[in-house]
């Protein structure tokens, strides 16, 4: 928790590392809480971890992990849908991983059917859609039931939700069989997925790891009005119970599905040779990145339905079909552009903008390119990477998620290159036009613009108005940038003089109302939102300054530790030298040397002090909550365990109150426990405390101890 970097400031790599760490830490706390019944941190600390994880995921959707804590939230909806027994089981498919496996599949089928050498075996090939399978039962041409696959024998009844999906007809066209179970895949396109996640992130709601999870989460909603809002689609490719199917081949049957009003996949084709199948497989793999939806392989099916019937099933897999999977961790896609991001410190980081592609279950649209050498094909150690091949705009590249999460470009296909121009790393900062220099022996290129470079300033302003800082409604990233470009807001204080600067007679309002995207109402609202922040919680102010390593949690600790801005600022100005001020700072739980130095450096810089002084002409920091009580309290820093029944307050209240006085509340007794508060009915925890010689008191004595005098 110490030295936590603000989410806004995380680089792609740092974010990936942080998400990995949070996944592990949160899983550990979940275990401690649920399984071991012995939480190790307070609810507030736990919530802060979850919140940080959510914020990082919202900012870097491509880094959302398969084991994300968010993915594990809540009870599985399977408990809440009625069960449906499938009239014909929904089976899975065997897998082929290589061309040889496919040759072997065809040979197996030929052997099973004892086909003569010259007898043709027609097999279809079509994309394997990465969604979730659904069985739709039609009676008399009307949709009567929709069920998920479940375990194959029994699924969940999601009829109400299926009815909201545009691609799923509620009544069939033409003259369908009396009973007809259509099977296929529910999925979401990349574009719809991206828009959904963006909207979710804006609402502060859960973001999905990949289109498949988003489709599954959307279909399995208890409230079908939510499903209706979600852009789900459906491809039909198979069937279950059918009263009478007027088709002799897979191809004809799929043609019927289309004639009844279903979407069928346009890439399905039928071949007489294995070579044909494999060529189609590779053609589909090449097009994978540009299809606009996720597929994870190609499915081959014996075309003749009478042969399918003869081949039948082995355990849960048909002998007449197989899935030829793509390798999961790598994918080929197009490098659409190389963009340069300028960080708060002026570092120019090249970022690859990719045609979105799924790699190991996650949609990747960006990859870090680190620095100029990396693009040129030179590694950190000066050795060639990608066998020395450089990267250019328009290249077809192989993307990999290394170490599970960081998307990387591991190879480039020179044979498909049509761009004759090697990439030129900019010599000027794309943000301010200042020279960008690369010092001898350094890998990074930096903008020399310093204070005049808007990238740094805008980044700082964005942080200043962000949700955990000043949280000014109506002043988001876009507006900050626009106001910067207009020269209206160049530093935090400018926000608070915005209205007044254009004249006290409302000309500010008029001027802003004329700006694109602004009306009188939104302008009035903005000025009101700004006014609401003229008083600000101390911890928010400290966080808003964007001091290196000062995250939300650290800001809180500092605010509680000093109580007022005056005390904090005075102490920080002296925190650079050995002495009482530095000692006090280091004594705050969670503050280490790195953080202390960062704080001291910030306050040693005159222009930082001036900037804050100008801000404080318009903004009044509030005193932090109960700083004195926490510091002076007899239980500050103590670890307390409550056990048995409390009579004067609830467990939750007891815990909250103890924590506000600086105590740590734990669920289990150990040698580290300082006090056990035991009520009637206390059992093993009390026994253990007595064995360990820990101070035990009843509720009354506890209240006497903490009663504020
Ligand atoms: S045919 C009896 N065709 O893959 C086999 N399945 O791994 C019926 N899938 O549960 C399935 N695209 O959810 C078939 N074009 C396709 C498919 C497909 C995706 C899924 C389906 C199935 C799973 C098996």
XYZ file of C-alpha atoms and ligand atoms in Angstrom:
733
model
C 0.000 0.000 0.000
C 2.990 2.258 0.562
C 4.272 4.385 -2.297
C 1.277 3.643 -4.430
C 1.284 5.260 -7.864
C -1.911 7.084 -8.815
C -3.946 5.165 -11.383
C -3.711 8.101 -13.791
C 0.062 7.866 -13.749
C 0.481 4.150 -14.282
C 2.244 3.041 -17.422
C 0.982 -0.005 -19.280
C 3.622 -2.187 -17.657
C 3.036 -0.847 -14.190
C -0.692 -1.326 -14.600
C -0.210 -4.935 -15.679
C 2.001 -5.642 -12.702
C -0.363 -3.911 -10.358
C -3.368 -5.878 -11.624
C -1.448 -9.123 -11.147
C -0.550 -8.083 -7.627
C -4.086 -6.977 -6.776
C -5.593 -10.194 -8.144
C -3.372 -12.184 -5.822
C -3.761 -9.948 -2.797
C -7.546 -9.686 -3.113
C -7.908 -13.433 -3.644
C -5.875 -13.911 -0.463
C -8.145 -11.596 1.494
C -11.231 -13.269 0.043
C -9.922 -16.603 1.266
C -9.124 -15.169 4.674
C -12.592 -13.672 4.960
C -14.820 -16.361 3.483
C -12.989 -19.613 3.952
C -10.854 -19.010 6.979
C -13.246 -16.564 8.604
C -10.260 -14.511 9.643
C -9.995 -11.223 7.749
C -6.580 -9.635 7.872
C -7.578 -6.099 6.844
C -10.469 -3.741 7.520
C -13.458 -3.552 5.207
C -12.381 -0.052 4.201
C -8.913 -1.239 3.241
C -10.418 -4.132 1.323
C -12.802 -1.810 -0.514
C -9.898 0.456 -1.413
C -8.066 -2.478 -3.011
C -11.139 -3.432 -5.022
C -11.717 0.163 -6.054
C -8.137 0.537 -7.247
C -8.424 -2.676 -9.223
C -11.625 -1.423 -10.876
C -10.079 1.908 -11.769
C -7.037 0.311 -13.352
C -9.248 -2.073 -15.305
C -11.379 0.808 -16.519
C -8.319 2.674 -17.740
C -6.644 -0.376 -19.297
C -9.431 -2.698 -20.455
C -6.964 -4.764 -22.471
C -5.157 -5.704 -19.284
C -8.201 -7.163 -17.519
C -7.103 -10.563 -16.309
C -8.862 -13.872 -16.588
C -8.597 -14.093 -12.805
C -9.729 -10.507 -12.244
C -11.365 -10.044 -8.812
C -14.259 -8.378 -10.650
C -14.973 -11.540 -12.589
C -15.589 -13.380 -9.359
C -18.164 -10.972 -7.959
C -21.518 -12.199 -6.789
C -23.282 -15.504 -6.746
C -23.308 -17.446 -10.021
C -26.573 -16.670 -11.810
C -26.993 -20.383 -12.414
C -28.684 -20.522 -9.015
C -31.380 -18.208 -10.190
C -32.567 -19.516 -13.566
C -34.922 -22.436 -13.936
C -33.296 -25.603 -15.242
C -34.129 -27.022 -18.664
C -33.414 -30.591 -19.758
C -32.240 -30.689 -23.356
C -34.327 -33.043 -25.506
C -31.119 -33.821 -27.417
C -27.913 -33.274 -25.419
C -25.728 -30.289 -26.354
C -22.353 -31.803 -27.051
C -18.856 -30.511 -27.201
C -16.309 -30.980 -29.955
C -13.023 -32.807 -30.072
C -9.993 -30.672 -30.865
C -7.381 -30.699 -33.607
C -4.290 -28.602 -33.070
C -2.296 -29.280 -36.225
C -2.713 -30.016 -39.921
C -1.819 -33.660 -39.172
C -4.666 -33.903 -36.659
C -7.041 -32.815 -39.409
C -5.669 -35.361 -41.887
C -6.090 -38.008 -39.194
C -9.709 -36.904 -38.577
C -10.601 -37.363 -42.251
C -8.848 -40.732 -42.332
C -10.702 -41.850 -39.196
C -14.043 -40.919 -40.751
C -13.163 -42.808 -43.948
C -12.179 -45.897 -41.965
C -15.316 -45.759 -39.834
C -17.559 -45.525 -42.882
C -15.346 -47.961 -44.888
C -15.299 -45.544 -47.790
C -13.637 -46.681 -50.977
C -10.517 -44.810 -51.974
C -12.207 -43.066 -54.865
C -15.316 -42.201 -52.905
C -15.511 -38.479 -52.144
C -15.863 -37.317 -48.550
C -17.317 -33.813 -48.434
C -16.575 -31.881 -45.245
C -17.671 -28.356 -44.330
C -15.395 -25.798 -42.710
C -16.682 -22.766 -40.824
C -15.442 -20.425 -38.077
C -15.738 -21.575 -34.499
C -17.470 -18.627 -32.877
C -16.151 -17.704 -29.443
C -19.408 -16.998 -27.674
C -21.814 -19.162 -25.749
C -24.067 -21.768 -27.241
C -27.803 -21.500 -27.053
C -30.613 -23.882 -27.948
C -33.815 -22.315 -29.268
C -36.958 -24.425 -29.333
C -39.626 -23.536 -31.901
C -43.049 -25.156 -31.957
C -45.326 -24.355 -34.869
C -42.752 -21.793 -35.935
C -42.893 -19.871 -32.633
C -40.099 -19.514 -30.128
C -41.184 -21.321 -26.964
C -37.937 -21.815 -25.075
C -34.302 -20.749 -25.036
C -31.750 -22.611 -22.971
C -28.018 -22.267 -22.373
C -25.837 -25.300 -22.751
C -25.163 -25.780 -19.033
C -23.521 -29.162 -18.536
C -24.825 -30.368 -21.914
C -27.705 -32.329 -20.423
C -29.313 -29.511 -18.471
C -29.099 -25.789 -19.118
C -30.688 -22.581 -17.896
C -33.956 -21.208 -19.127
C -33.181 -17.789 -20.615
C -36.233 -17.475 -22.872
C -37.198 -13.947 -21.824
C -33.671 -12.732 -22.486
C -33.320 -14.508 -25.827
C -36.460 -12.771 -27.054
C -34.667 -9.412 -26.767
C -31.907 -10.428 -29.210
C -32.520 -9.034 -32.713
C -30.879 -11.981 -34.501
C -33.212 -14.453 -32.746
C -36.574 -14.536 -34.548
C -39.580 -15.022 -32.278
C -41.424 -16.576 -35.203
C -39.869 -18.329 -38.182
C -40.283 -17.501 -41.844
C -41.342 -20.064 -44.448
C -42.566 -23.504 -43.584
C -40.433 -24.814 -40.728
C -40.826 -28.283 -39.123
C -43.436 -28.489 -36.348
C -40.779 -28.994 -33.660
C -37.444 -27.429 -34.355
C -34.572 -26.828 -31.950
C -32.088 -24.443 -33.490
C -28.630 -24.265 -32.001
C -25.994 -21.657 -32.406
C -23.756 -19.144 -30.744
C -24.580 -15.886 -28.983
C -21.722 -13.413 -29.370
C -20.788 -9.751 -29.350
C -18.790 -7.865 -31.978
C -15.550 -6.093 -31.078
C -17.074 -2.703 -31.793
C -20.136 -3.335 -29.637
C -17.958 -4.790 -26.911
C -15.702 -1.718 -26.862
C -18.675 0.650 -26.723
C -20.311 -1.367 -23.957
C -17.145 -1.383 -21.861
C -16.677 2.320 -22.362
C -20.208 2.988 -21.183
C -19.728 0.626 -18.249
C -16.483 2.332 -17.231
C -18.142 5.733 -17.425
C -20.893 4.512 -15.102
C -18.312 3.042 -12.771
C -19.805 -0.375 -13.527
C -18.055 -3.630 -14.207
C -15.955 -3.848 -17.374
C -15.786 -7.176 -19.155
C -12.563 -9.026 -19.916
C -13.571 -10.071 -23.419
C -16.560 -10.184 -25.762
C -17.421 -13.729 -24.714
C -17.694 -12.787 -21.039
C -19.688 -9.735 -22.009
C -22.075 -11.856 -24.092
C -22.458 -14.435 -21.327
C -22.938 -11.792 -18.649
C -25.512 -10.037 -20.801
C -27.531 -13.122 -21.673
C -27.608 -14.369 -18.108
C -29.243 -11.295 -16.648
C -32.174 -11.765 -14.321
C -33.657 -8.555 -15.636
C -34.274 -8.981 -19.363
C -34.539 -5.218 -19.853
C -30.775 -5.176 -19.229
C -30.233 -7.871 -21.845
C -32.280 -5.799 -24.279
C -29.809 -2.932 -23.948
C -26.869 -5.192 -24.735
C -25.837 -5.630 -28.373
C -26.046 -9.431 -28.613
C -25.972 -11.352 -31.887
C -26.560 -14.921 -32.898
C -25.214 -17.299 -35.560
C -27.199 -20.511 -36.165
C -25.090 -23.559 -37.103
C -26.752 -26.717 -35.744
C -29.972 -28.206 -34.420
C -31.289 -30.483 -31.685
C -34.699 -32.135 -31.742
C -36.390 -31.759 -35.141
C -39.714 -33.344 -36.130
C -38.625 -33.633 -39.747
C -35.650 -31.978 -41.398
C -35.981 -31.598 -45.176
C -32.231 -31.697 -45.881
C -29.649 -34.311 -46.872
C -26.485 -32.405 -46.042
C -25.110 -29.990 -43.493
C -24.869 -27.371 -46.231
C -28.532 -27.745 -47.142
C -29.600 -27.706 -43.505
C -27.715 -24.479 -42.857
C -29.362 -23.073 -45.986
C -32.724 -23.919 -44.416
C -31.752 -22.161 -41.184
C -31.041 -19.051 -43.242
C -34.371 -19.377 -45.053
C -36.219 -19.510 -41.713
C -34.701 -16.147 -40.816
C -31.451 -16.942 -38.993
C -28.031 -15.418 -39.492
C -25.592 -18.077 -40.672
C -21.872 -17.623 -41.032
C -20.855 -16.478 -44.526
C -17.464 -18.198 -44.301
C -18.840 -21.726 -44.276
C -17.658 -23.755 -47.291
C -17.624 -27.389 -48.292
C -14.497 -29.242 -49.518
C -13.727 -32.657 -50.960
C -10.092 -32.758 -49.854
C -8.129 -32.198 -46.670
C -5.948 -29.732 -48.589
C -9.047 -27.680 -49.295
C -10.045 -27.713 -45.624
C -6.596 -26.649 -44.483
C -6.327 -23.882 -47.052
C -9.666 -22.538 -45.832
C -8.513 -22.840 -42.210
C -5.434 -20.731 -42.947
C -7.479 -18.235 -44.953
C -9.874 -17.817 -42.017
C -6.953 -17.491 -39.602
C -5.537 -14.672 -41.750
C -8.859 -12.880 -41.707
C -9.343 -13.415 -38.001
C -8.252 -9.909 -37.041
C -10.609 -8.203 -39.458
C -13.772 -10.268 -38.945
C -14.961 -7.944 -36.200
C -15.886 -10.753 -33.798
C -13.982 -13.445 -31.934
C -13.409 -16.893 -33.305
C -11.084 -19.445 -31.769
C -10.780 -21.988 -34.545
C -12.473 -23.673 -37.470
C -15.109 -26.420 -37.158
C -15.148 -29.237 -39.715
C -18.328 -31.310 -40.161
C -19.045 -34.288 -42.396
C -21.484 -32.875 -44.909
C -23.819 -35.863 -45.491
C -26.401 -36.106 -42.690
C -26.908 -39.864 -43.197
C -23.174 -40.291 -42.632
C -23.347 -38.039 -39.559
C -26.045 -40.379 -38.221
C -23.902 -43.459 -38.883
C -20.828 -41.902 -37.325
C -22.728 -40.927 -34.179
C -20.994 -40.001 -30.917
C -18.142 -41.134 -28.776
C -18.764 -40.119 -25.161
C -19.719 -36.442 -25.468
C -18.196 -35.689 -28.879
C -19.542 -36.355 -32.339
C -17.333 -38.530 -34.560
C -18.477 -36.466 -37.541
C -17.101 -33.101 -36.412
C -13.933 -31.626 -34.953
C -12.692 -28.165 -33.935
C -9.342 -27.066 -35.361
C -8.163 -24.540 -32.770
C -6.009 -21.479 -33.307
C -3.119 -21.155 -30.908
C -4.436 -19.058 -28.061
C -1.648 -16.783 -26.915
C -0.578 -15.305 -30.214
C -2.524 -13.619 -32.938
C -1.717 -11.873 -36.184
C -3.125 -8.419 -36.700
C -2.405 -5.133 -38.386
C -0.326 -2.352 -36.919
C -2.564 0.574 -37.818
C -0.451 3.345 -36.361
C 2.423 4.185 -34.084
C 1.500 6.967 -31.715
C 3.651 8.811 -29.237
C 2.462 9.459 -25.721
C 4.148 12.092 -23.628
C 4.135 11.250 -19.962
C 4.171 13.553 -16.978
C 7.944 13.398 -16.852
C 8.265 14.182 -20.571
C 9.180 10.678 -21.690
C 8.055 9.885 -25.246
C 6.556 6.396 -25.301
C 5.611 4.899 -28.651
C 2.386 2.891 -28.573
C 1.186 0.489 -31.260
C -2.437 0.993 -32.271
C -3.561 -2.404 -33.474
C -6.566 -3.698 -35.315
C -8.342 -5.250 -32.292
C -7.605 -8.942 -31.961
C -8.209 -11.515 -29.267
C -5.103 -12.930 -27.671
C -5.594 -15.550 -25.008
C -9.182 -14.479 -24.395
C -8.581 -10.743 -24.207
C -9.097 -8.129 -26.899
C -5.840 -6.344 -27.550
C -5.826 -3.036 -29.396
C -2.658 -1.459 -28.009
C 0.825 -2.688 -27.340
C 3.725 -0.810 -25.865
C 6.674 -0.251 -28.160
C 8.884 0.996 -25.308
C 11.335 3.201 -27.235
C 13.008 3.930 -30.556
C 15.339 0.909 -30.375
C 12.480 -1.474 -29.791
C 10.783 -0.292 -32.982
C 14.060 -0.606 -34.869
C 14.460 -4.223 -33.726
C 17.061 -3.693 -30.993
C 16.500 -4.980 -27.465
C 17.436 -3.419 -24.138
C 20.744 -5.256 -24.149
C 21.670 -4.035 -27.623
C 20.939 -7.471 -29.103
C 18.528 -7.876 -32.018
C 14.872 -8.651 -31.287
C 12.486 -10.105 -33.902
C 15.737 -11.120 -35.637
C 16.429 -7.447 -36.099
C 13.279 -6.702 -38.089
C 11.886 -3.194 -37.628
C 8.227 -2.229 -37.336
C 6.370 0.036 -39.743
C 2.901 1.439 -40.002
C 0.626 -1.007 -41.833
C 2.732 -4.056 -40.964
C 1.118 -7.401 -40.186
C 2.403 -8.299 -36.759
C 2.180 -11.177 -34.314
C 0.914 -10.069 -30.932
C 1.569 -12.017 -27.781
C 0.528 -11.540 -24.216
C 3.784 -12.135 -22.414
C 3.802 -13.012 -18.744
C 0.090 -13.400 -19.262
C -0.843 -9.762 -19.475
C 1.422 -7.330 -21.307
C 0.620 -7.284 -25.007
C 3.782 -7.340 -27.090
C 4.629 -7.448 -30.742
C 6.828 -10.505 -31.104
C 7.092 -10.714 -34.860
C 6.369 -8.993 -38.129
C 5.612 -10.537 -41.491
C 7.951 -8.758 -43.913
C 6.474 -10.615 -46.896
C 3.174 -8.775 -46.414
C 4.800 -5.368 -45.983
C 3.861 -2.629 -48.422
C 5.252 0.386 -46.592
C 8.711 1.298 -47.926
C 9.321 3.861 -45.175
C 10.967 2.781 -41.935
C 9.426 4.481 -38.909
C 11.080 7.772 -38.009
C 11.103 8.380 -34.277
C 10.072 12.012 -33.824
C 12.797 14.535 -33.086
C 10.255 16.922 -31.696
C 7.730 16.482 -28.933
C 4.369 15.911 -30.638
C 2.708 17.882 -27.847
C 4.727 21.093 -27.679
C 7.157 20.956 -30.586
C 10.203 21.230 -28.331
C 13.235 19.161 -29.186
C 13.021 15.572 -28.110
C 16.421 14.296 -27.076
C 17.923 10.984 -26.346
C 20.936 11.222 -24.050
C 23.926 9.047 -24.858
C 23.554 5.645 -23.220
C 19.830 6.172 -22.641
C 17.024 4.241 -24.299
C 14.363 6.869 -23.658
C 13.706 10.003 -25.647
C 12.496 12.978 -23.641
C 10.769 16.246 -24.406
C 12.890 19.215 -23.405
C 9.859 21.496 -23.173
C 9.565 21.153 -19.397
C 6.942 23.532 -18.120
C 5.810 24.751 -21.521
C 4.930 21.226 -22.670
C 1.165 20.883 -22.384
C 1.356 17.099 -22.057
C 2.736 17.303 -18.557
C 0.510 20.156 -17.507
C -2.642 18.653 -18.971
C -1.885 15.316 -17.335
C -1.515 17.079 -14.026
C -4.759 18.993 -14.479
C -6.623 15.848 -15.418
C -5.398 14.260 -12.265
C -6.404 17.338 -10.308
C -10.051 17.139 -11.381
C -10.285 13.325 -11.304
C -12.810 11.499 -9.211
C -10.699 10.863 -6.138
C -9.248 14.364 -6.258
C -11.409 17.459 -6.795
C -14.015 15.452 -8.653
C -15.496 18.379 -10.539
C -18.548 17.229 -12.418
C -18.574 18.337 -16.026
C -14.827 18.855 -16.097
C -13.439 15.657 -17.559
C -10.405 14.855 -19.663
C -11.830 16.371 -22.831
C -12.868 19.641 -21.241
C -9.537 20.020 -19.465
C -7.781 19.651 -22.790
C -10.134 22.085 -24.514
C -9.747 24.717 -21.783
C -5.995 24.262 -21.934
C -5.934 24.759 -25.693
C -8.004 27.930 -25.321
C -5.582 29.160 -22.703
C -8.398 29.379 -20.176
C -7.022 26.904 -17.655
C -3.287 26.447 -17.316
C -3.071 25.523 -13.628
C -5.490 24.442 -10.892
C -6.154 27.964 -9.592
C -7.437 28.954 -13.045
C -10.390 26.611 -12.640
C -11.647 28.642 -9.733
C -11.283 31.992 -11.482
C -12.823 30.794 -14.719
C -16.192 32.390 -14.159
C -14.912 35.607 -12.627
C -12.223 36.197 -15.233
C -14.732 36.769 -17.950
C -16.383 39.476 -15.970
C -18.703 39.397 -12.988
C -21.696 40.231 -15.195
C -22.103 36.756 -16.593
C -19.904 37.168 -19.661
C -18.009 34.049 -18.609
C -21.199 32.129 -18.891
C -21.961 33.602 -22.289
C -18.497 32.912 -23.587
C -18.531 29.322 -22.416
C -22.079 28.754 -23.687
C -20.914 29.604 -27.191
C -18.259 26.908 -27.149
C -19.019 23.747 -29.040
C -20.606 21.151 -26.813
C -21.588 23.722 -24.199
C -24.889 25.359 -23.559
C -26.020 27.821 -20.943
C -27.247 25.007 -18.747
C -24.062 22.964 -18.831
C -22.000 26.091 -18.240
C -24.121 27.049 -15.224
C -23.806 23.514 -13.930
C -20.053 23.555 -14.324
C -19.666 26.813 -12.417
C -21.862 25.404 -9.688
C -19.823 22.196 -9.545
C -16.666 24.275 -9.251
C -18.178 26.370 -6.450
C -19.029 23.209 -4.560
C -15.336 22.413 -4.377
C -14.187 25.678 -2.904
C -14.117 23.724 0.308
C -12.255 20.483 -0.067
C -11.346 17.526 2.119
C -7.684 17.655 3.071
C -6.991 14.177 1.720
C -8.448 15.117 -1.661
C -6.305 18.214 -1.856
C -3.169 16.238 -1.000
C -4.036 13.572 -3.567
C -4.926 16.170 -6.217
C -1.451 17.700 -6.205
C -0.163 14.666 -8.084
C 2.953 14.263 -5.980
C 4.877 11.172 -7.069
C 3.936 8.057 -5.128
C 1.087 9.801 -3.307
C -1.961 7.710 -4.121
C -5.372 7.885 -2.582
C -4.498 5.733 0.413
C -1.313 7.610 1.195
C -3.155 10.920 0.914
C -5.637 9.703 3.514
C -2.879 8.608 5.867
C -1.188 11.977 5.535
C -4.407 13.911 6.050
C -5.177 11.947 9.200
C -1.609 12.222 10.387
C -1.477 16.026 10.165
C -5.089 17.091 10.462
C -4.762 20.442 8.708
C -3.182 21.811 5.560
C -1.083 24.266 7.582
C 0.405 21.524 9.726
C 0.994 19.279 6.724
C 2.627 21.944 4.540
C 4.836 23.211 7.318
C 6.023 19.693 8.077
C 6.664 18.845 4.425
C 8.833 21.904 3.937
C 11.087 20.562 6.656
C 10.829 16.887 5.718
C 13.947 16.960 3.540
C 16.363 17.180 6.443
C 16.852 14.841 9.340
C 14.873 16.076 12.279
C 11.588 15.962 14.045
C 9.461 16.712 10.976
C 10.959 13.859 8.980
C 10.780 11.534 11.946
C 7.102 12.249 12.429
C 6.456 11.654 8.741
C 8.271 8.319 8.723
C 6.369 7.278 11.817
C 3.081 7.434 9.964
C 2.037 3.898 9.218
C 2.613 3.245 5.528
C 5.103 6.049 4.879
C 8.571 4.994 3.753
C 11.704 6.756 2.651
C 10.816 6.945 -1.039
C 7.533 8.632 -0.253
C 9.090 10.992 2.284
C 11.675 12.078 -0.298
C 9.030 12.616 -2.968
C 7.012 14.814 -0.612
C 10.056 16.795 0.460
C 11.120 17.302 -3.177
C 7.713 18.576 -4.157
C 7.612 21.101 -1.358
C 11.227 22.179 -1.881
C 10.362 23.400 -5.378
C 9.353 27.105 -5.194
C 7.120 26.918 -8.225
C 5.129 24.087 -6.649
C 4.680 26.117 -3.489
C 3.567 29.129 -5.526
C 1.118 27.048 -7.492
C -0.437 25.733 -4.294
C -0.513 29.217 -2.777
C -2.411 30.545 -5.801
C -4.863 27.655 -5.501
C -5.422 28.263 -1.797
C -6.556 31.801 -2.541
C -9.726 30.164 -3.869
C -9.962 26.904 -2.015
C -10.269 26.146 1.684
C -9.032 22.753 2.832
C -11.175 21.210 5.548
C -9.601 19.743 8.633
C -9.159 15.995 8.408
C -11.589 13.862 10.350
C -10.685 13.250 13.965
C -6.960 13.497 13.544
C -6.409 14.252 17.226
C -8.560 11.373 18.430
C -6.726 8.867 16.303
C -3.317 10.075 17.311
C -4.062 10.396 21.014
C -6.357 7.443 21.390
C -5.238 4.759 23.800
C -5.978 2.113 21.179
C -4.170 3.730 18.229
C -1.960 1.162 16.514
C -3.376 -1.695 18.623
C -4.777 -4.857 17.103
C -8.172 -5.686 18.533
C -10.371 -8.761 18.221
C -14.080 -8.703 19.058
C -15.626 -12.027 20.040
C -18.899 -13.179 21.535
C -22.025 -11.034 21.626
C -21.764 -7.261 21.883
C -24.694 -5.715 23.706
C -24.316 -1.983 23.256
C -23.560 -1.867 19.554
C -23.342 -4.002 16.454
C -20.149 -5.726 15.418
C -19.918 -3.427 12.402
C -20.229 -0.318 14.528
C -17.711 -1.552 17.061
C -15.277 -2.229 14.271
C -15.801 1.121 12.546
C -15.379 2.981 15.806
C -12.198 1.136 16.749
C -10.761 1.808 13.309
C -11.578 5.491 13.478
C -9.475 5.595 16.645
C -6.544 4.083 14.829
C -6.947 0.470 15.937
C -6.707 -2.491 13.609
C -9.576 -4.934 13.913
C -8.789 -8.552 13.189
C -10.964 -11.628 13.028
C -8.540 -14.005 14.648
C -6.433 -14.092 17.776
C -2.684 -14.424 17.358
C 0.489 -13.351 19.125
C 0.072 -10.004 17.365
C -3.281 -9.316 19.038
C -3.195 -6.612 21.711
C -6.732 -6.636 23.077
C -9.587 -9.133 22.954
C -13.014 -7.698 23.679
C -15.118 -10.645 24.792
C -18.887 -10.615 25.169
C -21.214 -13.367 26.390
C -20.844 -16.608 24.507
C -17.195 -16.062 23.584
C -15.516 -19.385 22.831
C -12.292 -20.529 21.295
C -10.942 -17.035 20.613
C -11.255 -16.190 24.286
C -9.540 -19.427 25.281
C -6.715 -18.735 22.872
C -6.316 -15.166 24.154
C -6.035 -16.466 27.702
C -3.466 -19.040 26.656
C -1.399 -16.388 24.914
C -1.717 -14.013 27.859
C -3.417 -11.309 25.818
C -5.340 -8.533 27.535
C -9.043 -9.466 27.664
C -11.822 -7.041 28.555
C -15.601 -6.923 28.411
C -17.583 -4.485 26.312
C -18.104 -2.072 29.190
C -14.376 -1.745 29.923
C -13.676 -1.350 26.212
C -16.137 1.526 25.991
C -14.596 3.152 29.050
C -11.191 2.837 27.462
C -12.156 4.477 24.189
C -14.627 7.019 25.526
C -13.385 10.377 24.317
C -12.589 12.612 27.220
S -21.105 -27.460 -33.915
C -22.302 -31.501 -31.911
N -20.255 -25.231 -34.952
O -18.106 -24.887 -29.823
C -21.495 -30.292 -32.158
N -20.084 -25.508 -32.615
O -16.428 -26.801 -28.455
C -22.306 -29.063 -32.213
N -19.169 -23.550 -31.458
O -20.573 -26.105 -27.681
C -21.487 -27.858 -32.278
N -18.917 -22.288 -33.235
O -20.739 -23.671 -28.439
C -20.419 -25.943 -33.835
N -19.597 -23.263 -35.991
C -19.756 -23.987 -34.890
C -19.408 -23.479 -33.635
C -19.572 -24.273 -32.520
C -18.777 -22.352 -31.930
C -19.100 -23.935 -30.046
C -20.362 -24.531 -29.493
C -19.934 -25.855 -28.903
C -18.487 -25.674 -28.733
C -17.761 -26.981 -28.744
